[in-house]
Each structure stands twice: as structure tokens, then as C-alpha cells.
Amino acid sequence: DTVNLLTDGGVPADCDLLIINAPTRDLADDELDMVLEYLSTGGQVLYTMASQMDALPNLEAMCAAYGMTVADGFIADAERYYQNDPYLFFPLIDTSVDAASGLTSDSLVLVYGSRGMTLTDPERDTITVSSFLTTSEKGYAIADENNQTQGTYAVGAVATEEIDDGITARLTVFGASSLIDTGITSSFTNLDNTTLYITAALAVFEDVAAI
């Protein structure tokens, strides 16, 4: 179902997973407060970034609170790129993180026009953050031709916080909406993009599995 946080008065009480999919406009201040409140009580959020350079301060603040600092610009990989385009690359996959546990060491994921993150100290020491999709060491955050910063960047990460016994908040962030774009998934049928996305979404549920 869809929800408008402002007109609907916040995240619905029966929401098991809130998906923020490729937003091109930022959350309002009130919306940010609602999402952070939802997370603080054990909510589950899956955020996929849009392929755009515009800053979205409130969404970036949400990520930063959970230990993911959004880098300036698009992410390129000078080592793991496809067809001479460093913005089109195959991230490294860490299958030990539950968000990627449905994949194997042979799995391939391809992204384009991705934003990226560096893992930093979260707002509270009760939050644990891990990356499961990263560039190689030859990754770059490129804002423009004069602003290019080399490093290893996460393009998929998850933060968890145990709120109470049996209740765990979870924020999963993908840097690229192209992960589930049919332009990629239909052209490269051997990719595991959709498997990864479904695995990350279902990690919050104990009684649901992909078929």
C-alpha cells in the first residue's frame, strides 16, 4: 500500500515495512521525525536512493543517524566496471550480512548511477551498521571533474538496533534505484539484483520466504 506521512498522520500502526523508493524530493521535517520515531520503536525501513545529484538533507540525516554518511556525487569503480563505464559496475557482495544472505560467492549484482556511503559512528551506541555491497578500493565519489574522492564506498548497507527483547529496528539503504530497474534486470538475466532486493526486504520477516 502507499502512504502519505503528512496527510495520513504518520506511519500506519500496522506497517511491517516502510519502503522509501527512489525519492526525488526530500522528506519534510515532520516526515523525518515520523520516520525516526517509527524506527526508534522497532520499525523497519528500506530506502533506495534515486540516481540524482540533488542533496536531500533530511533523508541524509536519517542515514547519518544510523551510521551511514552519504558521499557527495555519483559512485564509480575504476576496477569493477562494465564496458568502459566506471559508473556501471559490479559491487563486491558480503553474503555474511543477512541482507545479502540469499546470494552466493558467485552472484553478480550490477548498478548504475549509484550514490554511496561511508560507515560512520551512529547516533547511539546501540546501533550496529554493516555494509553488504561495496566498491573496490578503486572506488570514487565524483561530484564533478574537480571533485573526485577515491575510497571504498558502500552502495548497500544495513543498520539494526535492538529496542527490546524480540524487537529490532532496521534501516536498509541501497545507493542505486537501478538495482531493480528493468532496463538492467531484463537485459542481464544472469544478474542477482532482484534476488538481493527481495532478500534484503524479507530479512525483517521470520515467516516469509522468497519463492
mmCIF file of C-alpha atoms in Angstrom:
data_model
loop_
_atom_site.group_PDB
_atom_site.id
_atom_site.type_symbol
_atom_site.label_atom_id
_atom_site.label_comp_id
_atom_site.label_asym_id
_atom_site.label_seq_id
_atom_site.Cartn_x
_atom_site.Cartn_y
_atom_site.Cartn_z
ATOM 1 C CA ASP A 1 0.000 0.000 0.000
ATOM 2 C CA THR A 2 1.047 3.619 -0.305
ATOM 3 C CA VAL A 3 1.173 6.177 2.476
ATOM 4 C CA ASN A 4 1.449 9.952 2.658
ATOM 5 C CA LEU A 5 3.019 10.573 6.036
ATOM 6 C CA LEU A 6 1.708 14.130 6.336
ATOM 7 C CA THR A 7 -1.926 13.568 5.360
ATOM 8 C CA ASP A 8 -2.160 10.120 6.956
ATOM 9 C CA GLY A 9 -0.761 11.280 10.281
ATOM 10 C CA GLY A 10 2.446 9.269 10.227
ATOM 11 C CA VAL A 11 3.467 5.686 9.611
ATOM 12 C CA PRO A 12 0.445 3.362 9.975
ATOM 13 C CA ALA A 13 0.414 1.331 13.171
ATOM 14 C CA ASP A 14 0.226 -1.941 11.221
ATOM 15 C CA CYS A 15 3.152 -1.120 8.901
ATOM 16 C CA ASP A 16 5.646 -4.005 8.888
ATOM 17 C CA LEU A 17 7.997 -2.459 6.322
ATOM 18 C CA LEU A 18 8.174 1.135 5.122
ATOM 19 C CA ILE A 19 9.720 1.438 1.638
ATOM 20 C CA ILE A 20 11.077 4.802 0.502
ATOM 21 C CA ASN A 21 11.692 4.143 -3.182
ATOM 22 C CA ALA A 22 13.872 6.470 -5.283
ATOM 23 C CA PRO A 23 12.540 9.788 -3.936
ATOM 24 C CA THR A 24 13.478 12.844 -6.000
ATOM 25 C CA ARG A 25 12.295 15.258 -3.301
ATOM 26 C CA ASP A 26 13.287 15.352 0.346
ATOM 27 C CA LEU A 27 11.232 14.427 3.375
ATOM 28 C CA ALA A 28 9.632 17.332 5.168
ATOM 29 C CA ASP A 29 10.930 17.976 8.689
ATOM 30 C CA ASP A 30 7.766 16.465 10.157
ATOM 31 C CA GLU A 31 8.103 13.406 7.925
ATOM 32 C CA LEU A 32 11.685 12.877 9.070
ATOM 33 C CA ASP A 33 10.538 12.991 12.694
ATOM 34 C CA MET A 34 7.821 10.438 11.917
ATOM 35 C CA VAL A 35 10.237 8.023 10.242
ATOM 36 C CA LEU A 36 12.798 8.342 13.038
ATOM 37 C CA GLU A 37 10.053 7.781 15.609
ATOM 38 C CA TYR A 38 8.921 4.693 13.681
ATOM 39 C CA LEU A 39 12.480 3.344 13.676
ATOM 40 C CA SER A 40 13.015 4.146 17.359
ATOM 41 C CA THR A 41 10.104 1.895 18.279
ATOM 42 C CA GLY A 42 11.330 -1.067 16.231
ATOM 43 C CA GLY A 43 10.203 -0.143 12.724
ATOM 44 C CA GLN A 44 11.697 -1.484 9.501
ATOM 45 C CA VAL A 45 12.657 0.902 6.670
ATOM 46 C CA LEU A 46 14.018 0.083 3.207
ATOM 47 C CA TYR A 47 15.380 3.175 1.439
ATOM 48 C CA THR A 48 16.536 3.112 -2.189
ATOM 49 C CA MET A 49 18.243 6.281 -3.380
ATOM 50 C CA ALA A 50 17.367 7.923 -6.669
ATOM 51 C CA SER A 51 20.058 8.492 -9.284
ATOM 52 C CA GLN A 52 20.350 12.240 -8.842
ATOM 53 C CA MET A 53 22.904 14.706 -7.528
ATOM 54 C CA ASP A 54 20.476 16.934 -5.622
ATOM 55 C CA ALA A 55 21.044 16.967 -1.885
ATOM 56 C CA LEU A 56 18.215 15.579 0.246
ATOM 57 C CA PRO A 57 19.258 16.808 3.711
ATOM 58 C CA ASN A 58 16.557 15.101 5.769
ATOM 59 C CA LEU A 59 16.979 11.712 4.120
ATOM 60 C CA GLU A 60 20.729 12.099 4.515
ATOM 61 C CA ALA A 61 20.181 12.962 8.191
ATOM 62 C CA MET A 62 18.161 9.756 8.604
ATOM 63 C CA CYS A 63 21.049 7.758 7.147
ATOM 64 C CA ALA A 64 23.651 9.594 9.233
ATOM 65 C CA ALA A 65 21.729 8.903 12.445
ATOM 66 C CA TYR A 66 22.175 5.205 11.717
ATOM 67 C CA GLY A 67 25.857 5.392 10.797
ATOM 68 C CA MET A 68 25.709 5.932 7.033
ATOM 69 C CA THR A 69 27.118 9.216 5.732
ATOM 70 C CA VAL A 70 26.085 9.883 2.134
ATOM 71 C CA ALA A 71 29.039 10.835 -0.082
ATOM 72 C CA ASP A 72 28.929 13.746 -2.494
ATOM 73 C CA GLY A 73 28.342 12.817 -6.121
ATOM 74 C CA PHE A 74 27.910 9.576 -8.004
ATOM 75 C CA ILE A 75 29.951 6.477 -7.296
ATOM 76 C CA ALA A 76 32.298 4.986 -9.875
ATOM 77 C CA ASP A 77 34.597 1.969 -9.685
ATOM 78 C CA ALA A 78 37.797 2.022 -11.740
ATOM 79 C CA GLU A 79 38.331 -1.705 -11.208
ATOM 80 C CA ARG A 80 34.973 -3.475 -11.403
ATOM 81 C CA TYR A 81 33.262 -1.542 -14.190
ATOM 82 C CA TYR A 82 31.424 -2.860 -17.251
ATOM 83 C CA GLN A 83 32.025 -1.832 -20.880
ATOM 84 C CA ASN A 84 34.361 1.087 -20.192
ATOM 85 C CA ASP A 85 31.831 2.875 -17.982
ATOM 86 C CA PRO A 86 33.061 3.188 -14.371
ATOM 87 C CA TYR A 87 29.602 4.356 -13.260
ATOM 88 C CA LEU A 88 28.241 0.945 -14.337
ATOM 89 C CA PHE A 89 29.919 -1.515 -12.016
ATOM 90 C CA PHE A 90 29.668 -4.804 -10.134
ATOM 91 C CA PRO A 91 29.789 -4.187 -6.352
ATOM 92 C CA LEU A 92 31.522 -6.615 -4.030
ATOM 93 C CA ILE A 93 28.968 -8.645 -2.058
ATOM 94 C CA ASP A 94 29.319 -9.640 1.601
ATOM 95 C CA THR A 95 26.991 -12.613 1.993
ATOM 96 C CA SER A 96 27.732 -12.841 5.731
ATOM 97 C CA VAL A 97 25.364 -9.902 6.236
ATOM 98 C CA ASP A 98 21.768 -11.139 6.409
ATOM 99 C CA ALA A 99 20.537 -8.613 3.829
ATOM 100 C CA ALA A 100 22.638 -10.472 1.236
ATOM 101 C CA SER A 101 22.374 -13.982 2.674
ATOM 102 C CA GLY A 102 20.292 -15.175 -0.280
ATOM 103 C CA LEU A 103 23.304 -14.777 -2.567
ATOM 104 C CA THR A 104 26.467 -16.820 -3.052
ATOM 105 C CA SER A 105 30.110 -16.016 -3.770
ATOM 106 C CA ASP A 106 29.329 -16.449 -7.483
ATOM 107 C CA SER A 107 26.439 -13.977 -7.502
ATOM 108 C CA LEU A 108 26.618 -10.871 -9.672
ATOM 109 C CA VAL A 109 24.958 -7.528 -8.999
ATOM 110 C CA LEU A 110 25.191 -4.600 -11.417
ATOM 111 C CA VAL A 111 24.331 -0.980 -10.587
ATOM 112 C CA TYR A 112 24.426 2.312 -12.479
ATOM 113 C CA GLY A 113 24.246 5.903 -11.321
ATOM 114 C CA SER A 114 24.648 4.918 -7.693
ATOM 115 C CA ARG A 115 25.091 7.136 -4.673
ATOM 116 C CA GLY A 116 27.371 5.854 -1.966
ATOM 117 C CA MET A 117 28.025 5.937 1.735
ATOM 118 C CA THR A 118 30.836 5.724 4.222
ATOM 119 C CA LEU A 119 30.125 3.995 7.518
ATOM 120 C CA THR A 120 30.498 6.325 10.484
ATOM 121 C CA ASP A 121 29.567 6.341 14.166
ATOM 122 C CA PRO A 122 25.782 6.114 14.536
ATOM 123 C CA GLU A 123 23.787 8.404 16.758
ATOM 124 C CA ARG A 124 23.550 5.787 19.519
ATOM 125 C CA ASP A 125 25.981 3.062 20.536
ATOM 126 C CA THR A 126 23.096 0.571 20.494
ATOM 127 C CA ILE A 127 23.047 0.772 16.668
ATOM 128 C CA THR A 128 25.113 -1.660 14.601
ATOM 129 C CA VAL A 129 25.792 -0.864 10.948
ATOM 130 C CA SER A 130 27.275 -3.130 8.261
ATOM 131 C CA SER A 131 27.827 -2.815 4.530
ATOM 132 C CA PHE A 132 26.934 -5.669 2.193
ATOM 133 C CA LEU A 133 27.593 -4.005 -1.184
ATOM 134 C CA THR A 134 30.828 -2.054 -1.671
ATOM 135 C CA THR A 135 33.119 -0.776 -4.366
ATOM 136 C CA SER A 136 36.679 -1.971 -4.688
ATOM 137 C CA GLU A 137 39.471 0.148 -3.230
ATOM 138 C CA LYS A 138 39.426 1.979 -6.556
ATOM 139 C CA GLY A 139 36.001 3.416 -5.920
ATOM 140 C CA TYR A 140 35.424 7.122 -6.436
ATOM 141 C CA ALA A 141 32.806 9.611 -5.303
ATOM 142 C CA ILE A 142 32.584 12.094 -8.174
ATOM 143 C CA ALA A 143 30.739 15.368 -7.672
ATOM 144 C CA ASP A 144 32.292 16.955 -10.769
ATOM 145 C CA GLU A 145 35.558 16.798 -12.687
ATOM 146 C CA ASN A 146 37.307 18.815 -9.980
ATOM 147 C CA ASN A 147 35.861 16.931 -7.006
ATOM 148 C CA GLN A 148 36.717 13.226 -7.072
ATOM 149 C CA THR A 149 37.490 11.343 -3.881
ATOM 150 C CA GLN A 150 38.937 7.839 -4.019
ATOM 151 C CA GLY A 151 37.954 5.249 -1.449
ATOM 152 C CA THR A 152 35.851 2.204 -0.733
ATOM 153 C CA TYR A 153 32.186 3.161 -0.676
ATOM 154 C CA ALA A 154 29.142 1.222 0.446
ATOM 155 C CA VAL A 155 26.276 1.089 -2.035
ATOM 156 C CA GLY A 156 24.272 -1.241 0.185
ATOM 157 C CA ALA A 157 24.245 -1.139 3.993
ATOM 158 C CA VAL A 158 22.023 -2.074 6.906
ATOM 159 C CA ALA A 159 21.751 -0.737 10.450
ATOM 160 C CA THR A 160 19.990 -2.554 13.281
ATOM 161 C CA GLU A 161 19.108 -1.582 16.813
ATOM 162 C CA GLU A 162 17.628 -3.876 19.444
ATOM 163 C CA ILE A 163 14.787 -1.929 21.019
ATOM 164 C CA ASP A 164 13.516 -4.644 23.338
ATOM 165 C CA ASP A 165 13.579 -8.418 23.571
ATOM 166 C CA GLY A 166 12.403 -9.674 20.211
ATOM 167 C CA ILE A 167 12.023 -6.165 18.743
ATOM 168 C CA THR A 168 14.754 -4.902 16.425
ATOM 169 C CA ALA A 169 14.681 -1.731 14.343
ATOM 170 C CA ARG A 170 16.205 -1.966 10.884
ATOM 171 C CA LEU A 171 17.239 0.570 8.254
ATOM 172 C CA THR A 172 18.414 -0.874 4.926
ATOM 173 C CA VAL A 173 19.811 1.518 2.333
ATOM 174 C CA PHE A 174 20.642 0.934 -1.337
ATOM 175 C CA GLY A 175 22.547 3.608 -3.221
ATOM 176 C CA ALA A 176 21.011 2.846 -6.600
ATOM 177 C CA SER A 177 17.424 2.575 -7.771
ATOM 178 C CA SER A 178 18.917 0.957 -10.892
ATOM 179 C CA LEU A 179 19.294 -2.184 -8.783
ATOM 180 C CA ILE A 180 15.680 -3.045 -9.611
ATOM 181 C CA ASP A 181 15.357 -1.114 -12.873
ATOM 182 C CA THR A 182 14.010 -3.347 -15.638
ATOM 183 C CA GLY A 183 16.419 -1.704 -18.056
ATOM 184 C CA ILE A 184 19.161 -3.594 -16.235
ATOM 185 C CA THR A 185 17.378 -6.653 -14.898
ATOM 186 C CA SER A 186 15.734 -7.562 -18.213
ATOM 187 C CA SER A 187 18.904 -7.013 -20.236
ATOM 188 C CA PHE A 188 21.128 -9.068 -17.909
ATOM 189 C CA THR A 189 19.077 -12.068 -16.878
ATOM 190 C CA ASN A 190 22.016 -13.713 -15.122
ATOM 191 C CA LEU A 191 22.193 -10.935 -12.519
ATOM 192 C CA ASP A 192 21.074 -11.377 -8.904
ATOM 193 C CA ASN A 193 19.778 -7.830 -8.454
ATOM 194 C CA THR A 194 16.183 -8.746 -7.728
ATOM 195 C CA THR A 195 17.198 -11.664 -5.508
ATOM 196 C CA LEU A 196 19.275 -9.289 -3.413
ATOM 197 C CA TYR A 197 16.483 -6.736 -3.131
ATOM 198 C CA ILE A 198 13.928 -9.346 -2.098
ATOM 199 C CA THR A 199 16.377 -10.916 0.368
ATOM 200 C CA ALA A 200 17.008 -7.526 1.984
ATOM 201 C CA ALA A 201 13.279 -6.790 2.201
ATOM 202 C CA LEU A 202 12.410 -10.186 3.657
ATOM 203 C CA ALA A 203 15.193 -10.144 6.260
ATOM 204 C CA VAL A 204 12.740 -8.425 8.617
ATOM 205 C CA PHE A 205 10.250 -11.290 8.477
ATOM 206 C CA GLU A 206 10.675 -14.648 10.172
ATOM 207 C CA ASP A 207 7.721 -16.324 8.467
ATOM 208 C CA VAL A 208 8.112 -15.163 4.853
ATOM 209 C CA ALA A 209 10.442 -16.516 2.197
ATOM 210 C CA ALA A 210 11.107 -15.809 -1.482
ATOM 211 C CA ILE A 211 9.892 -18.439 -3.938
#
